Amino acid sequence: MPYLESLRVFVRVVELGSITSGGRDLRLTPAVASNRIKELESRLGARLFNRTTRNLSPTEVGKVFYDHARKVIVALEEAEAVVADFSDHPRGTIRVTAPLGVGRRIIAPLIPAFSDMYPDVDVRLRLSDRKVDLLEDGLDVAFVLGELKDSNFKLRKIADCDRVLVASPDYLARKGTPQSPDDLLKNHNCLLLRFPRSPEYFWTLQTEKGPRKIEAKGRFDADDGDVLTQWALEGAGIANKVRFDVAQHLENGELVEVLADTPPVPAAFGCLYPHRKFQDPKIRLFVDFMSGESRQRIAI
């Protein structure tokens, strides 16, 4: 068992890029995680990582060993899943990621209820508006908001979410209320969600002639959707948000919907997971539970 635990640590350290992150993911201190790596290197008689003060990367031997070690861990997880299916008692860890806003307001509040139903299943939630790689990051389930492109993963579509353009009353008093999509390009500061490889460099609005792409421009952007909401609340510009994310601000008048006749196209909300993962009862139960419950919360 200690050897398998060392393999798990090694795999997560490679995937997350640091001993601290790999250990934290497995709920181990950096010291314990580091000792597991040293024990593994001692057993193998080979150095698995190149270490500098700022960087940790697998050696050529480490890369080869990772490929095989990962297969061992996957095979073990699949064997445990089969046993759990027979016993009707799921156990183990589910690694989940979600966009920041959706994760905070929709996904995170549902996890305690799932945990109460299945107390032997641990859920580790990571929130980020950046694009993630399920396999490279060692994730089991990824909730996504936006265009659900074809991929090699299993896709469960949960709902279509209405989007709205919003701004504060103060901003509109200073800059004027846009009356048409063209007005967005003239005298308005669009608040943009951008990060490396971000696909959202334009807004697509629904018009009488069909979808129209607007090359929205703004003086600043962020890779955190909640930052855009805060900027909008502070009167900095116009934000493109899913309705449920700003529903409370619209209700209390802190934000106002603009261009309601030509709103942004809806954003699809769903989850992705590797095909083989659905054979694991804990993944299947989690996806079923979260899909049903989140759909109800989004329907506002």
PDB file of C-alpha atoms in Angstrom:
ATOM      1  CA  MET A   1       0.000   0.000   0.000  1.00  0.00           C
ATOM      2  CA  PRO A   2       2.770   2.578   0.763  1.00  0.00           C
ATOM      3  CA  TYR A   3       4.130   1.971  -2.745  1.00  0.00           C
ATOM      4  CA  LEU A   4       0.717   2.638  -4.313  1.00  0.00           C
ATOM      5  CA  GLU A   5       0.371   5.787  -2.240  1.00  0.00           C
ATOM      6  CA  SER A   6       3.774   6.923  -3.496  1.00  0.00           C
ATOM      7  CA  LEU A   7       2.630   6.269  -7.059  1.00  0.00           C
ATOM      8  CA  ARG A   8      -0.466   8.406  -6.482  1.00  0.00           C
ATOM      9  CA  VAL A   9       1.683  11.234  -5.138  1.00  0.00           C
ATOM     10  CA  PHE A  10       4.093  10.977  -8.062  1.00  0.00           C
ATOM     11  CA  VAL A  11       1.278  11.060 -10.630  1.00  0.00           C
ATOM     12  CA  ARG A  12      -0.397  14.102  -9.071  1.00  0.00           C
ATOM     13  CA  VAL A  13       2.914  15.966  -8.708  1.00  0.00           C
ATOM     14  CA  VAL A  14       3.598  15.471 -12.421  1.00  0.00           C
ATOM     15  CA  GLU A  15       0.067  16.561 -13.347  1.00  0.00           C
ATOM     16  CA  LEU A  16      -0.050  19.627 -11.097  1.00  0.00           C
ATOM     17  CA  GLY A  17       3.559  20.691 -11.555  1.00  0.00           C
ATOM     18  CA  SER A  18       4.713  20.921  -7.953  1.00  0.00           C
ATOM     19  CA  ILE A  19       5.163  18.794  -4.849  1.00  0.00           C
ATOM     20  CA  THR A  20       3.152  21.274  -2.796  1.00  0.00           C
ATOM     21  CA  SER A  21       0.180  21.185  -5.188  1.00  0.00           C
ATOM     22  CA  GLY A  22       0.342  17.418  -5.613  1.00  0.00           C
ATOM     23  CA  GLY A  23       0.490  16.872  -1.882  1.00  0.00           C
ATOM     24  CA  ARG A  24      -2.297  19.342  -1.188  1.00  0.00           C
ATOM     25  CA  ASP A  25      -4.514  17.579  -3.730  1.00  0.00           C
ATOM     26  CA  LEU A  26      -4.029  14.329  -1.809  1.00  0.00           C
ATOM     27  CA  ARG A  27      -4.312  16.110   1.550  1.00  0.00           C
ATOM     28  CA  LEU A  28      -0.676  15.593   2.405  1.00  0.00           C
ATOM     29  CA  THR A  29       1.809  18.145   3.710  1.00  0.00           C
ATOM     30  CA  PRO A  30       4.615  19.163   1.333  1.00  0.00           C
ATOM     31  CA  ALA A  31       7.091  17.360   3.600  1.00  0.00           C
ATOM     32  CA  VAL A  32       5.182  14.082   3.451  1.00  0.00           C
ATOM     33  CA  ALA A  33       4.679  14.368  -0.319  1.00  0.00           C
ATOM     34  CA  SER A  34       8.382  15.108  -0.798  1.00  0.00           C
ATOM     35  CA  ASN A  35       9.342  12.062   1.285  1.00  0.00           C
ATOM     36  CA  ARG A  36       7.033   9.864  -0.827  1.00  0.00           C
ATOM     37  CA  ILE A  37       8.817  11.029  -3.976  1.00  0.00           C
ATOM     38  CA  LYS A  38      12.233  10.408  -2.415  1.00  0.00           C
ATOM     39  CA  GLU A  39      11.161   6.913  -1.311  1.00  0.00           C
ATOM     40  CA  LEU A  40       9.974   6.168  -4.838  1.00  0.00           C
ATOM     41  CA  GLU A  41      13.212   7.409  -6.392  1.00  0.00           C
ATOM     42  CA  SER A  42      15.191   5.330  -3.905  1.00  0.00           C
ATOM     43  CA  ARG A  43      13.188   2.206  -4.711  1.00  0.00           C
ATOM     44  CA  LEU A  44      13.599   2.734  -8.457  1.00  0.00           C
ATOM     45  CA  GLY A  45      17.215   3.818  -8.258  1.00  0.00           C
ATOM     46  CA  ALA A  46      16.496   6.696 -10.635  1.00  0.00           C
ATOM     47  CA  ARG A  47      15.864  10.450 -10.438  1.00  0.00           C
ATOM     48  CA  LEU A  48      12.268  11.209 -11.460  1.00  0.00           C
ATOM     49  CA  PHE A  49      12.380  15.022 -11.361  1.00  0.00           C
ATOM     50  CA  ASN A  50      14.691  17.845 -12.365  1.00  0.00           C
ATOM     51  CA  ARG A  51      14.618  20.293  -9.481  1.00  0.00           C
ATOM     52  CA  THR A  52      15.550  23.957  -9.374  1.00  0.00           C
ATOM     53  CA  THR A  53      14.576  26.668  -6.902  1.00  0.00           C
ATOM     54  CA  ARG A  54      11.742  27.755  -9.193  1.00  0.00           C
ATOM     55  CA  ASN A  55      10.868  24.771 -11.313  1.00  0.00           C
ATOM     56  CA  LEU A  56      10.065  21.081 -11.048  1.00  0.00           C
ATOM     57  CA  SER A  57       9.835  18.946 -14.161  1.00  0.00           C
ATOM     58  CA  PRO A  58       9.974  15.195 -14.780  1.00  0.00           C
ATOM     59  CA  THR A  59      13.174  13.730 -16.159  1.00  0.00           C
ATOM     60  CA  GLU A  60      13.035  11.564 -19.269  1.00  0.00           C
ATOM     61  CA  VAL A  61      12.859   8.542 -16.951  1.00  0.00           C
ATOM     62  CA  GLY A  62      10.151  10.317 -14.975  1.00  0.00           C
ATOM     63  CA  LYS A  63       8.081  10.933 -18.106  1.00  0.00           C
ATOM     64  CA  VAL A  64       8.255   7.268 -19.101  1.00  0.00           C
ATOM     65  CA  PHE A  65       7.485   6.127 -15.567  1.00  0.00           C
ATOM     66  CA  TYR A  66       4.546   8.536 -15.351  1.00  0.00           C
ATOM     67  CA  ASP A  67       2.884   6.977 -18.405  1.00  0.00           C
ATOM     68  CA  HIS A  68       3.025   3.542 -16.808  1.00  0.00           C
ATOM     69  CA  ALA A  69       2.233   4.714 -13.277  1.00  0.00           C
ATOM     70  CA  ARG A  70      -0.833   6.555 -14.530  1.00  0.00           C
ATOM     71  CA  LYS A  71      -2.086   3.346 -16.169  1.00  0.00           C
ATOM     72  CA  VAL A  72      -1.649   1.506 -12.864  1.00  0.00           C
ATOM     73  CA  ILE A  73      -3.659   4.147 -10.983  1.00  0.00           C
ATOM     74  CA  VAL A  74      -6.397   4.160 -13.650  1.00  0.00           C
ATOM     75  CA  ALA A  75      -6.608   0.363 -13.608  1.00  0.00           C
ATOM     76  CA  LEU A  76      -6.867   0.381  -9.826  1.00  0.00           C
ATOM     77  CA  GLU A  77      -9.600   3.034  -9.888  1.00  0.00           C
ATOM     78  CA  GLU A  78     -11.555   1.035 -12.473  1.00  0.00           C
ATOM     79  CA  ALA A  79     -11.233  -2.144 -10.400  1.00  0.00           C
ATOM     80  CA  GLU A  80     -12.457  -0.305  -7.299  1.00  0.00           C
ATOM     81  CA  ALA A  81     -15.357   1.119  -9.319  1.00  0.00           C
ATOM     82  CA  VAL A  82     -16.454  -2.372 -10.394  1.00  0.00           C
ATOM     83  CA  VAL A  83     -16.424  -3.575  -6.788  1.00  0.00           C
ATOM     84  CA  ALA A  84     -18.336  -0.478  -5.669  1.00  0.00           C
ATOM     85  CA  ASP A  85     -20.941  -1.128  -8.371  1.00  0.00           C
ATOM     86  CA  PHE A  86     -21.471  -4.644  -7.057  1.00  0.00           C
ATOM     87  CA  SER A  87     -21.632  -3.506  -3.448  1.00  0.00           C
ATOM     88  CA  ASP A  88     -23.891  -0.514  -4.178  1.00  0.00           C
ATOM     89  CA  HIS A  89     -21.656   1.514  -1.860  1.00  0.00           C
ATOM     90  CA  PRO A  90     -19.602   4.101  -3.805  1.00  0.00           C
ATOM     91  CA  ARG A  91     -16.408   5.361  -2.281  1.00  0.00           C
ATOM     92  CA  GLY A  92     -13.335   7.285  -3.333  1.00  0.00           C
ATOM     93  CA  THR A  93     -12.502  10.777  -4.581  1.00  0.00           C
ATOM     94  CA  ILE A  94     -14.088  12.859  -7.343  1.00  0.00           C
ATOM     95  CA  ARG A  95     -12.029  15.739  -8.738  1.00  0.00           C
ATOM     96  CA  VAL A  96     -14.280  18.437 -10.149  1.00  0.00           C
ATOM     97  CA  THR A  97     -13.741  21.788 -11.828  1.00  0.00           C
ATOM     98  CA  ALA A  98     -16.195  24.563 -12.668  1.00  0.00           C
ATOM     99  CA  PRO A  99     -16.178  28.224 -13.767  1.00  0.00           C
ATOM    100  CA  LEU A 100     -15.872  30.626 -10.855  1.00  0.00           C
ATOM    101  CA  GLY A 101     -19.381  32.106 -10.872  1.00  0.00           C
ATOM    102  CA  VAL A 102     -21.190  28.849 -11.612  1.00  0.00           C
ATOM    103  CA  GLY A 103     -19.009  27.008  -9.152  1.00  0.00           C
ATOM    104  CA  ARG A 104     -19.626  29.421  -6.314  1.00  0.00           C
ATOM    105  CA  ARG A 105     -23.353  29.934  -6.826  1.00  0.00           C
ATOM    106  CA  ILE A 106     -24.559  26.645  -8.312  1.00  0.00           C
ATOM    107  CA  ILE A 107     -22.125  23.751  -7.875  1.00  0.00           C
ATOM    108  CA  ALA A 108     -20.507  24.364  -4.478  1.00  0.00           C
ATOM    109  CA  PRO A 109     -23.811  24.731  -2.552  1.00  0.00           C
ATOM    110  CA  LEU A 110     -24.958  21.315  -3.848  1.00  0.00           C
ATOM    111  CA  ILE A 111     -21.886  19.333  -2.834  1.00  0.00           C
ATOM    112  CA  PRO A 112     -22.723  18.999   0.901  1.00  0.00           C
ATOM    113  CA  ALA A 113     -26.100  17.423   0.010  1.00  0.00           C
ATOM    114  CA  PHE A 114     -24.370  14.913  -2.278  1.00  0.00           C
ATOM    115  CA  SER A 115     -21.816  14.200   0.444  1.00  0.00           C
ATOM    116  CA  ASP A 116     -24.590  13.522   2.947  1.00  0.00           C
ATOM    117  CA  MET A 117     -26.069  10.935   0.582  1.00  0.00           C
ATOM    118  CA  TYR A 118     -22.699   9.274  -0.105  1.00  0.00           C
ATOM    119  CA  PRO A 119     -20.452   9.900   2.920  1.00  0.00           C
ATOM    120  CA  ASP A 120     -17.604   7.718   1.636  1.00  0.00           C
ATOM    121  CA  VAL A 121     -17.153   9.861  -1.479  1.00  0.00           C
ATOM    122  CA  ASP A 122     -14.841  12.866  -1.245  1.00  0.00           C
ATOM    123  CA  VAL A 123     -15.389  15.763  -3.650  1.00  0.00           C
ATOM    124  CA  ARG A 124     -12.502  18.097  -4.451  1.00  0.00           C
ATOM    125  CA  LEU A 125     -13.696  21.194  -6.247  1.00  0.00           C
ATOM    126  CA  ARG A 126     -11.399  23.503  -8.200  1.00  0.00           C
ATOM    127  CA  LEU A 127     -12.811  26.769  -9.569  1.00  0.00           C
ATOM    128  CA  SER A 128     -11.412  28.646 -12.555  1.00  0.00           C
ATOM    129  CA  ASP A 129     -12.714  30.563 -15.555  1.00  0.00           C
ATOM    130  CA  ARG A 130      -9.746  29.316 -17.568  1.00  0.00           C
ATOM    131  CA  LYS A 131      -9.983  26.400 -19.947  1.00  0.00           C
ATOM    132  CA  VAL A 132      -8.903  23.139 -18.315  1.00  0.00           C
ATOM    133  CA  ASP A 133      -7.635  19.839 -19.653  1.00  0.00           C
ATOM    134  CA  LEU A 134      -9.376  16.939 -17.918  1.00  0.00           C
ATOM    135  CA  LEU A 135      -6.689  14.380 -18.659  1.00  0.00           C
ATOM    136  CA  GLU A 136      -3.659  16.598 -18.135  1.00  0.00           C
ATOM    137  CA  ASP A 137      -5.063  17.993 -14.877  1.00  0.00           C
ATOM    138  CA  GLY A 138      -6.258  14.599 -13.633  1.00  0.00           C
ATOM    139  CA  LEU A 139      -9.912  15.671 -13.349  1.00  0.00           C
ATOM    140  CA  ASP A 140     -13.006  13.482 -13.340  1.00  0.00           C
ATOM    141  CA  VAL A 141     -15.760  16.002 -14.134  1.00  0.00           C
ATOM    142  CA  ALA A 142     -15.631  19.500 -15.639  1.00  0.00           C
ATOM    143  CA  PHE A 143     -18.654  21.796 -15.624  1.00  0.00           C
ATOM    144  CA  VAL A 144     -18.562  24.153 -18.592  1.00  0.00           C
ATOM    145  CA  LEU A 145     -20.482  27.275 -19.536  1.00  0.00           C
ATOM    146  CA  GLY A 146     -20.482  28.443 -23.145  1.00  0.00           C
ATOM    147  CA  GLU A 147     -20.169  26.701 -26.466  1.00  0.00           C
ATOM    148  CA  LEU A 148     -20.129  22.940 -25.895  1.00  0.00           C
ATOM    149  CA  LYS A 149     -17.855  21.769 -28.677  1.00  0.00           C
ATOM    150  CA  ASP A 150     -17.479  18.184 -29.791  1.00  0.00           C
ATOM    151  CA  SER A 151     -14.695  16.427 -27.936  1.00  0.00           C
ATOM    152  CA  ASN A 152     -13.394  13.038 -26.995  1.00  0.00           C
ATOM    153  CA  PHE A 153     -15.260  13.266 -23.704  1.00  0.00           C
ATOM    154  CA  LYS A 154     -18.768  12.352 -22.699  1.00  0.00           C
ATOM    155  CA  LEU A 155     -21.009  15.426 -22.652  1.00  0.00           C
ATOM    156  CA  ARG A 156     -24.076  15.899 -20.471  1.00  0.00           C
ATOM    157  CA  LYS A 157     -25.931  19.060 -21.432  1.00  0.00           C
ATOM    158  CA  ILE A 158     -27.792  20.464 -18.451  1.00  0.00           C
ATOM    159  CA  ALA A 159     -29.482  23.681 -19.602  1.00  0.00           C
ATOM    160  CA  ASP A 160     -29.382  26.689 -21.906  1.00  0.00           C
ATOM    161  CA  CYS A 161     -28.742  29.786 -19.815  1.00  0.00           C
ATOM    162  CA  ASP A 162     -30.019  33.202 -20.889  1.00  0.00           C
ATOM    163  CA  ARG A 163     -27.361  35.892 -21.109  1.00  0.00           C
ATOM    164  CA  VAL A 164     -27.877  39.605 -20.546  1.00  0.00           C
ATOM    165  CA  LEU A 165     -25.935  42.804 -21.102  1.00  0.00           C
ATOM    166  CA  VAL A 166     -25.864  44.754 -17.853  1.00  0.00           C
ATOM    167  CA  ALA A 167     -24.581  48.063 -16.559  1.00  0.00           C
ATOM    168  CA  SER A 168     -25.091  50.176 -13.458  1.00  0.00           C
ATOM    169  CA  PRO A 169     -27.584  53.085 -13.435  1.00  0.00           C
ATOM    170  CA  ASP A 170     -24.645  55.410 -12.741  1.00  0.00           C
ATOM    171  CA  TYR A 171     -22.753  54.244 -15.822  1.00  0.00           C
ATOM    172  CA  LEU A 172     -25.816  54.641 -18.043  1.00  0.00           C
ATOM    173  CA  ALA A 173     -26.460  58.134 -16.634  1.00  0.00           C
ATOM    174  CA  ARG A 174     -22.913  59.151 -17.588  1.00  0.00           C
ATOM    175  CA  LYS A 175     -22.524  57.339 -20.899  1.00  0.00           C
ATOM    176  CA  GLY A 176     -26.102  57.007 -22.108  1.00  0.00           C
ATOM    177  CA  THR A 177     -28.117  53.842 -22.696  1.00  0.00           C
ATOM    178  CA  PRO A 178     -27.211  52.006 -25.924  1.00  0.00           C
ATOM    179  CA  GLN A 179     -30.165  51.742 -28.296  1.00  0.00           C
ATOM    180  CA  SER A 180     -28.656  49.321 -30.828  1.00  0.00           C
ATOM    181  CA  PRO A 181     -25.737  46.884 -31.072  1.00  0.00           C
ATOM    182  CA  ASP A 182     -23.820  49.506 -33.065  1.00  0.00           C
ATOM    183  CA  ASP A 183     -23.912  51.816 -30.063  1.00  0.00           C
ATOM    184  CA  LEU A 184     -21.707  49.354 -28.157  1.00  0.00           C
ATOM    185  CA  LEU A 185     -18.915  50.078 -30.619  1.00  0.00           C
ATOM    186  CA  LYS A 186     -19.086  53.851 -30.317  1.00  0.00           C
ATOM    187  CA  ASN A 187     -18.933  55.233 -26.809  1.00  0.00           C
ATOM    188  CA  HIS A 188     -19.091  52.321 -24.396  1.00  0.00           C
ATOM    189  CA  ASN A 189     -16.588  50.373 -22.362  1.00  0.00           C
ATOM    190  CA  CYS A 190     -17.267  46.641 -22.715  1.00  0.00           C
ATOM    191  CA  LEU A 191     -15.995  44.527 -19.833  1.00  0.00           C
ATOM    192  CA  LEU A 192     -14.339  41.455 -21.308  1.00  0.00           C
ATOM    193  CA  LEU A 193     -13.573  37.997 -20.002  1.00  0.00           C
ATOM    194  CA  ARG A 194     -10.149  37.178 -21.403  1.00  0.00           C
ATOM    195  CA  PHE A 195      -7.360  34.770 -20.618  1.00  0.00           C
ATOM    196  CA  PRO A 196      -4.764  32.904 -22.696  1.00  0.00           C
ATOM    197  CA  ARG A 197      -6.547  30.918 -25.437  1.00  0.00           C
ATOM    198  CA  SER A 198      -9.867  32.492 -24.460  1.00  0.00           C
ATOM    199  CA  PRO A 199     -12.499  32.158 -27.202  1.00  0.00           C
ATOM    200  CA  GLU A 200     -14.546  35.139 -25.979  1.00  0.00           C
ATOM    201  CA  TYR A 201     -13.070  38.025 -27.977  1.00  0.00           C
ATOM    202  CA  PHE A 202     -16.480  39.012 -29.319  1.00  0.00           C
ATOM    203  CA  TRP A 203     -20.111  39.052 -28.245  1.00  0.00           C
ATOM    204  CA  THR A 204     -22.817  37.370 -30.325  1.00  0.00           C
ATOM    205  CA  LEU A 205     -26.204  39.083 -30.114  1.00  0.00           C
ATOM    206  CA  GLN A 206     -29.612  37.860 -31.240  1.00  0.00           C
ATOM    207  CA  THR A 207     -31.111  40.169 -33.878  1.00  0.00           C
ATOM    208  CA  GLU A 208     -34.057  40.028 -36.272  1.00  0.00           C
ATOM    209  CA  LYS A 209     -31.627  39.004 -39.008  1.00  0.00           C
ATOM    210  CA  GLY A 210     -30.063  36.261 -36.916  1.00  0.00           C
ATOM    211  CA  PRO A 211     -26.974  36.076 -34.697  1.00  0.00           C
ATOM    212  CA  ARG A 212     -24.611  39.022 -35.068  1.00  0.00           C
ATOM    213  CA  LYS A 213     -21.048  39.052 -33.829  1.00  0.00           C
ATOM    214  CA  ILE A 214     -19.948  42.273 -32.176  1.00  0.00           C
ATOM    215  CA  GLU A 215     -16.225  42.881 -31.730  1.00  0.00           C
ATOM    216  CA  ALA A 216     -16.693  44.285 -28.262  1.00  0.00           C
ATOM    217  CA  LYS A 217     -13.892  46.520 -27.073  1.00  0.00           C
ATOM    218  CA  GLY A 218     -12.981  47.777 -23.644  1.00  0.00           C
ATOM    219  CA  ARG A 219     -10.200  49.479 -21.746  1.00  0.00           C
ATOM    220  CA  PHE A 220      -9.636  46.560 -19.382  1.00  0.00           C
ATOM    221  CA  ASP A 221     -10.438  42.885 -19.045  1.00  0.00           C
ATOM    222  CA  ALA A 222     -10.060  40.065 -16.528  1.00  0.00           C
ATOM    223  CA  ASP A 223      -9.911  36.278 -16.373  1.00  0.00           C
ATOM    224  CA  ASP A 224     -12.436  36.167 -13.510  1.00  0.00           C
ATOM    225  CA  GLY A 225     -16.127  36.623 -14.356  1.00  0.00           C
ATOM    226  CA  ASP A 226     -16.910  37.876 -10.851  1.00  0.00           C
ATOM    227  CA  VAL A 227     -14.437  40.715 -11.364  1.00  0.00           C
ATOM    228  CA  LEU A 228     -16.433  41.813 -14.419  1.00  0.00           C
ATOM    229  CA  THR A 229     -19.620  41.828 -12.326  1.00  0.00           C
ATOM    230  CA  GLN A 230     -17.935  43.945  -9.667  1.00  0.00           C
ATOM    231  CA  TRP A 231     -16.647  46.395 -12.272  1.00  0.00           C
ATOM    232  CA  ALA A 232     -20.155  46.691 -13.707  1.00  0.00           C
ATOM    233  CA  LEU A 233     -21.563  47.357 -10.230  1.00  0.00           C
ATOM    234  CA  GLU A 234     -18.964  50.097  -9.761  1.00  0.00           C
ATOM    235  CA  GLY A 235     -20.019  51.814 -12.994  1.00  0.00           C
ATOM    236  CA  ALA A 236     -16.994  50.855 -15.081  1.00  0.00           C
ATOM    237  CA  GLY A 237     -18.821  49.529 -18.142  1.00  0.00           C
ATOM    238  CA  ILE A 238     -21.178  46.980 -19.701  1.00  0.00           C
ATOM    239  CA  ALA A 239     -20.809  43.284 -18.929  1.00  0.00           C
ATOM    240  CA  ASN A 240     -22.089  40.207 -20.762  1.00  0.00           C
ATOM    241  CA  LYS A 241     -23.304  37.796 -18.070  1.00  0.00           C
ATOM    242  CA  VAL A 242     -25.517  34.744 -17.688  1.00  0.00           C
ATOM    243  CA  ARG A 243     -28.786  35.928 -16.152  1.00  0.00           C
ATOM    244  CA  PHE A 244     -28.717  33.737 -13.046  1.00  0.00           C
ATOM    245  CA  ASP A 245     -25.274  35.131 -12.204  1.00  0.00           C
ATOM    246  CA  VAL A 246     -26.588  38.703 -11.882  1.00  0.00           C
ATOM    247  CA  ALA A 247     -30.269  38.042 -11.095  1.00  0.00           C
ATOM    248  CA  GLN A 248     -30.069  39.505  -7.595  1.00  0.00           C
ATOM    249  CA  HIS A 249     -28.346  42.665  -8.817  1.00  0.00           C
ATOM    250  CA  LEU A 250     -31.010  43.124 -11.489  1.00  0.00           C
ATOM    251  CA  GLU A 251     -33.776  42.575  -8.957  1.00  0.00           C
ATOM    252  CA  ASN A 252     -32.497  45.160  -6.501  1.00  0.00           C
ATOM    253  CA  GLY A 253     -31.661  47.694  -9.217  1.00  0.00           C
ATOM    254  CA  GLU A 254     -27.880  47.691  -8.786  1.00  0.00           C
ATOM    255  CA  LEU A 255     -27.630  46.618 -12.438  1.00  0.00           C
ATOM    256  CA  VAL A 256     -29.891  47.340 -15.396  1.00  0.00           C
ATOM    257  CA  GLU A 257     -30.388  45.186 -18.479  1.00  0.00           C
ATOM    258  CA  VAL A 258     -29.554  46.954 -21.737  1.00  0.00           C
ATOM    259  CA  LEU A 259     -30.393  46.020 -25.335  1.00  0.00           C
ATOM    260  CA  ALA A 260     -33.075  43.615 -24.112  1.00  0.00           C
ATOM    261  CA  ASP A 261     -34.429  43.319 -27.685  1.00  0.00           C
ATOM    262  CA  THR A 262     -31.068  42.044 -28.953  1.00  0.00           C
ATOM    263  CA  PRO A 263     -29.689  39.988 -26.051  1.00  0.00           C
ATOM    264  CA  PRO A 264     -26.589  37.795 -26.264  1.00  0.00           C
ATOM    265  CA  VAL A 265     -27.168  34.239 -27.453  1.00  0.00           C
ATOM    266  CA  PRO A 266     -27.759  31.815 -24.560  1.00  0.00           C
ATOM    267  CA  ALA A 267     -24.829  29.963 -23.042  1.00  0.00           C
ATOM    268  CA  ALA A 268     -25.023  26.194 -22.854  1.00  0.00           C
ATOM    269  CA  PHE A 269     -24.276  24.717 -19.435  1.00  0.00           C
ATOM    270  CA  GLY A 270     -23.162  21.123 -19.088  1.00  0.00           C
ATOM    271  CA  CYS A 271     -20.472  18.794 -17.841  1.00  0.00           C
ATOM    272  CA  LEU A 272     -17.735  16.755 -19.456  1.00  0.00           C
ATOM    273  CA  TYR A 273     -16.107  13.567 -18.244  1.00  0.00           C
ATOM    274  CA  PRO A 274     -14.034  10.786 -19.813  1.00  0.00           C
ATOM    275  CA  HIS A 275     -16.196   7.992 -21.267  1.00  0.00           C
ATOM    276  CA  ARG A 276     -14.696   5.341 -19.024  1.00  0.00           C
ATOM    277  CA  LYS A 277     -15.454   7.399 -15.926  1.00  0.00           C
ATOM    278  CA  PHE A 278     -19.209   6.846 -16.284  1.00  0.00           C
ATOM    279  CA  GLN A 279     -18.614   3.174 -15.491  1.00  0.00           C
ATOM    280  CA  ASP A 280     -17.620   4.344 -12.028  1.00  0.00           C
ATOM    281  CA  PRO A 281     -20.803   4.519  -9.888  1.00  0.00           C
ATOM    282  CA  LYS A 282     -19.608   7.519  -7.885  1.00  0.00           C
ATOM    283  CA  ILE A 283     -19.082   9.530 -11.070  1.00  0.00           C
ATOM    284  CA  ARG A 284     -22.416   8.401 -12.501  1.00  0.00           C
ATOM    285  CA  LEU A 285     -24.270   9.265  -9.295  1.00  0.00           C
ATOM    286  CA  PHE A 286     -22.510  12.632  -9.001  1.00  0.00           C
ATOM    287  CA  VAL A 287     -23.238  13.658 -12.594  1.00  0.00           C
ATOM    288  CA  ASP A 288     -26.902  12.585 -12.298  1.00  0.00           C
ATOM    289  CA  PHE A 289     -27.377  14.407  -8.989  1.00  0.00           C
ATOM    290  CA  MET A 290     -25.619  17.619  -9.989  1.00  0.00           C
ATOM    291  CA  SER A 291     -27.345  17.757 -13.380  1.00  0.00           C
ATOM    292  CA  GLY A 292     -30.833  17.521 -11.896  1.00  0.00           C
ATOM    293  CA  GLU A 293     -30.255  19.856  -8.969  1.00  0.00           C
ATOM    294  CA  SER A 294     -28.295  22.514 -10.860  1.00  0.00           C
ATOM    295  CA  ARG A 295     -30.940  22.627 -13.599  1.00  0.00           C
ATOM    296  CA  GLN A 296     -33.514  23.624 -10.970  1.00  0.00           C
ATOM    297  CA  ARG A 297     -31.276  26.348  -9.550  1.00  0.00           C
ATOM    298  CA  ILE A 298     -30.529  27.813 -12.957  1.00  0.00           C
ATOM    299  CA  ALA A 299     -34.219  28.002 -13.949  1.00  0.00           C
ATOM    300  CA  ILE A 300     -35.004  31.490 -12.678  1.00  0.00           C
TER     301      ILE A 300
END
